GROMACS .gro file of C-alpha atoms in nm:
model
  154
    1MET     CA    1   2.696  -1.481   0.132
    2SER     CA    2   2.491  -1.443   0.462
    3GLN     CA    3   2.156  -1.300   0.505
    4GLN     CA    4   2.336  -0.972   0.640
    5GLU     CA    5   2.566  -0.939   0.332
    6LEU     CA    6   2.268  -0.948   0.079
    7PRO     CA    7   2.128  -0.618  -0.052
    8PRO     CA    8   1.824  -0.493   0.068
    9TRP     CA    9   1.613  -0.521  -0.261
   10LEU     CA   10   1.740  -0.887  -0.272
   11ARG     CA   11   1.644  -0.957   0.097
   12GLU     CA   12   1.305  -0.794   0.008
   13GLN     CA   13   1.251  -1.045  -0.294
   14LEU     CA   14   1.346  -1.341  -0.116
   15SER     CA   15   1.080  -1.236   0.190
   16ARG     CA   16   0.833  -1.215  -0.072
   17LEU     CA   17   0.924  -1.557  -0.226
   18GLN     CA   18   0.897  -1.740   0.122
   19GLN     CA   19   0.560  -1.541   0.187
   20LEU     CA   20   0.432  -1.677  -0.164
   21GLN     CA   21   0.554  -2.033  -0.094
   22GLN     CA   22   0.365  -2.011   0.234
   23ASN     CA   23   0.051  -1.871   0.086
   24LEU     CA   24   0.073  -2.161  -0.190
   25GLN     CA   25   0.135  -2.418   0.098
   26ALA     CA   26  -0.179  -2.316   0.263
   27ILE     CA   27  -0.387  -2.302  -0.051
   28MET     CA   28  -0.305  -2.667  -0.151
   29MET     CA   29  -0.387  -2.757   0.209
   30GLN     CA   30  -0.719  -2.592   0.191
   31LYS     CA   31  -0.773  -2.742  -0.162
   32GLN     CA   32  -0.684  -3.111  -0.050
   33GLN     CA   33  -0.947  -3.054   0.266
   34VAL     CA   34  -1.214  -2.962   0.037
   35GLU     CA   35  -1.144  -3.235  -0.207
   36LEU     CA   36  -1.177  -3.498   0.086
   37GLU     CA   37  -1.490  -3.341   0.173
   38VAL     CA   38  -1.627  -3.378  -0.186
   39VAL     CA   39  -1.514  -3.729  -0.167
   40GLU     CA   40  -1.730  -3.800   0.171
   41ILE     CA   41  -2.017  -3.634   0.023
   42ASP     CA   42  -2.002  -3.858  -0.279
   43ARG     CA   43  -1.987  -4.163  -0.060
   44ALA     CA   44  -2.295  -4.056   0.142
   45LEU     CA   45  -2.483  -3.972  -0.168
   46ASP     CA   46  -2.404  -4.326  -0.311
   47GLU     CA   47  -2.533  -4.480   0.003
   48LEU     CA   48  -2.834  -4.287   0.011
   49ARG     CA   49  -2.924  -4.363  -0.355
   50LYS     CA   50  -2.897  -4.730  -0.266
   51LEU     CA   51  -3.183  -4.705  -0.032
   52GLU     CA   52  -3.522  -4.809  -0.160
   53GLY     CA   53  -3.804  -4.569  -0.159
   54ASN     CA   54  -3.806  -4.206  -0.132
   55ASP     CA   55  -3.954  -4.157   0.175
   56ALA     CA   56  -3.708  -4.384   0.376
   57SER     CA   57  -3.585  -4.236   0.706
   58VAL     CA   58  -3.221  -4.160   0.767
   59TYR     CA   59  -3.035  -4.036   1.049
   60LYS     CA   60  -2.815  -3.739   1.026
   61SER     CA   61  -2.571  -3.587   1.274
   62ALA     CA   62  -2.637  -3.266   1.436
   63GLY     CA   63  -2.347  -3.233   1.691
   64PRO     CA   64  -2.362  -3.507   1.912
   65LEU     CA   65  -2.704  -3.625   1.820
   66LEU     CA   66  -2.873  -3.817   1.560
   67ILE     CA   67  -3.163  -3.694   1.401
   68LYS     CA   68  -3.423  -3.866   1.210
   69THR     CA   69  -3.494  -3.711   0.881
   70ASN     CA   70  -3.607  -3.774   0.532
   71LYS     CA   71  -3.392  -3.935   0.261
   72ASP     CA   72  -3.498  -3.653  -0.020
   73ASP     CA   73  -3.418  -3.363   0.219
   74VAL     CA   74  -3.078  -3.506   0.311
   75LEU     CA   75  -3.017  -3.590  -0.047
   76LYS     CA   76  -3.083  -3.219  -0.154
   77GLU     CA   77  -2.883  -3.077   0.128
   78LEU     CA   78  -2.567  -3.313   0.012
   79GLU     CA   79  -2.600  -3.212  -0.357
   80GLU     CA   80  -2.609  -2.859  -0.230
   81LYS     CA   81  -2.291  -2.914  -0.011
   82LYS     CA   82  -2.112  -3.075  -0.289
   83GLU     CA   83  -2.195  -2.778  -0.532
   84LEU     CA   84  -2.066  -2.532  -0.273
   85SER     CA   85  -1.740  -2.766  -0.251
   86ASN     CA   86  -1.693  -2.762  -0.621
   87THR     CA   87  -1.719  -2.388  -0.630
   88ARG     CA   88  -1.481  -2.367  -0.362
   89LEU     CA   89  -1.243  -2.597  -0.540
   90THR     CA   90  -1.253  -2.394  -0.845
   91VAL     CA   91  -1.169  -2.046  -0.637
   92LEU     CA   92  -0.884  -2.235  -0.478
   93GLY     CA   93  -0.753  -2.351  -0.820
   94LYS     CA   94  -0.751  -1.997  -0.968
   95GLN     CA   95  -0.563  -1.876  -0.657
   96GLU     CA   96  -0.323  -2.169  -0.681
   97THR     CA   97  -0.249  -2.068  -1.043
   98ARG     CA   98  -0.209  -1.702  -0.943
   99VAL     CA   99   0.029  -1.757  -0.652
  100LYS     CA  100   0.238  -1.992  -0.873
  101ASP     CA  101   0.259  -1.741  -1.148
  102ASN     CA  102   0.382  -1.477  -0.903
  103LEU     CA  103   0.613  -1.729  -0.748
  104LYS     CA  104   0.773  -1.776  -1.104
  105GLU     CA  105   0.774  -1.406  -1.161
  106VAL     CA  106   0.960  -1.333  -0.823
  107GLU     CA  107   1.214  -1.623  -0.884
  108ASN     CA  108   1.310  -1.491  -1.227
  109LYS     CA  109   1.379  -1.142  -1.062
  110ILE     CA  110   1.572  -1.283  -0.814
  111ASN     CA  111   1.769  -1.476  -1.073
  112THR     CA  112   1.792  -1.163  -1.282
  113MET     CA  113   1.925  -0.970  -0.959
  114ILE     CA  114   2.202  -1.232  -0.889
  115ARG     CA  115   2.320  -1.252  -1.239
  116GLN     CA  116   2.343  -0.868  -1.257
  117MET     CA  117   2.503  -0.860  -0.921
  118GLN     CA  118   2.771  -1.140  -1.034
  119ALA     CA  119   2.838  -0.939  -1.349
  120GLY     CA  120   2.884  -0.636  -1.186
  121GLY     CA  121   3.073  -0.757  -0.893
  122SER     CA  122   3.110  -0.428  -0.714
  123SER     CA  123   2.743  -0.314  -0.715
  124ILE     CA  124   2.654  -0.535  -0.427
  125GLY     CA  125   2.507  -0.241  -0.216
  126ALA     CA  126   2.216  -0.077  -0.406
  127GLY     CA  127   2.198  -0.296  -0.733
  128PRO     CA  128   2.165  -0.131  -1.057
  129GLY     CA  129   1.833   0.063  -1.022
  130PHE     CA  130   1.679  -0.205  -0.783
  131GLY     CA  131   1.531  -0.127  -0.472
  132THR     CA  132   1.493   0.239  -0.502
  133PRO     CA  133   1.239   0.429  -0.314
  134SER     CA  134   0.865   0.398  -0.452
  135GLY     CA  135   0.899   0.754  -0.555
  136GLY     CA  136   1.240   0.714  -0.715
  137GLN     CA  137   1.343   0.604  -1.055
  138GLY     CA  138   1.362   0.217  -1.087
  139VAL     CA  139   1.478   0.055  -1.413
  140GLY     CA  140   1.292   0.193  -1.685
  141GLY     CA  141   1.276   0.566  -1.579
  142PRO     CA  142   0.997   0.696  -1.356
  143GLY     CA  143   0.730   0.477  -1.218
  144GLY     CA  144   0.835   0.243  -1.505
  145GLY     CA  145   0.880  -0.133  -1.426
  146GLY     CA  146   1.188  -0.138  -1.184
  147PHE     CA  147   1.215  -0.383  -0.912
  148GLY     CA  148   1.131  -0.251  -0.607
  149THR     CA  149   0.908   0.010  -0.739
  150ARG     CA  150   0.560  -0.201  -0.737
  151PRO     CA  151   0.370  -0.186  -0.444
  152GLN     CA  152   0.326  -0.529  -0.257
  153GLY     CA  153   0.024  -0.750  -0.354
  154GLN     CA  154   0.030  -0.649  -0.722
   0.00000   0.00000   0.00000
């Protein structure tokens, strides 16, 4: 069955599935970048802690320049940056879980639609209550739980 032969309600769900997959991939890439940042911060913190004396001078990068600064100030700055990165990781993890759950839901909808299409045989055009306009009746009656009746993003 080609893309043109697919009913509109199924094409819509497949499009949503692809969008969710792209969102998941973007979230996972961001998460990986933040994890690498945390590893770099940990390495820098370890090296700073090896330095003897609290008033030791260190150099930090500021664009193309290296600026002499106090070890304690840099330690504090890196700890804050690490805490912020860990918070970002938590948020990304929650987003990842939510998108994965949505992906499973859409996959289940698509599988259900395909099974019903195959069982019905001739109901390829509109599908049994699927894809109705948002004001129409989907499966389950007025405003109730039908595919295609739920606004995007919920």
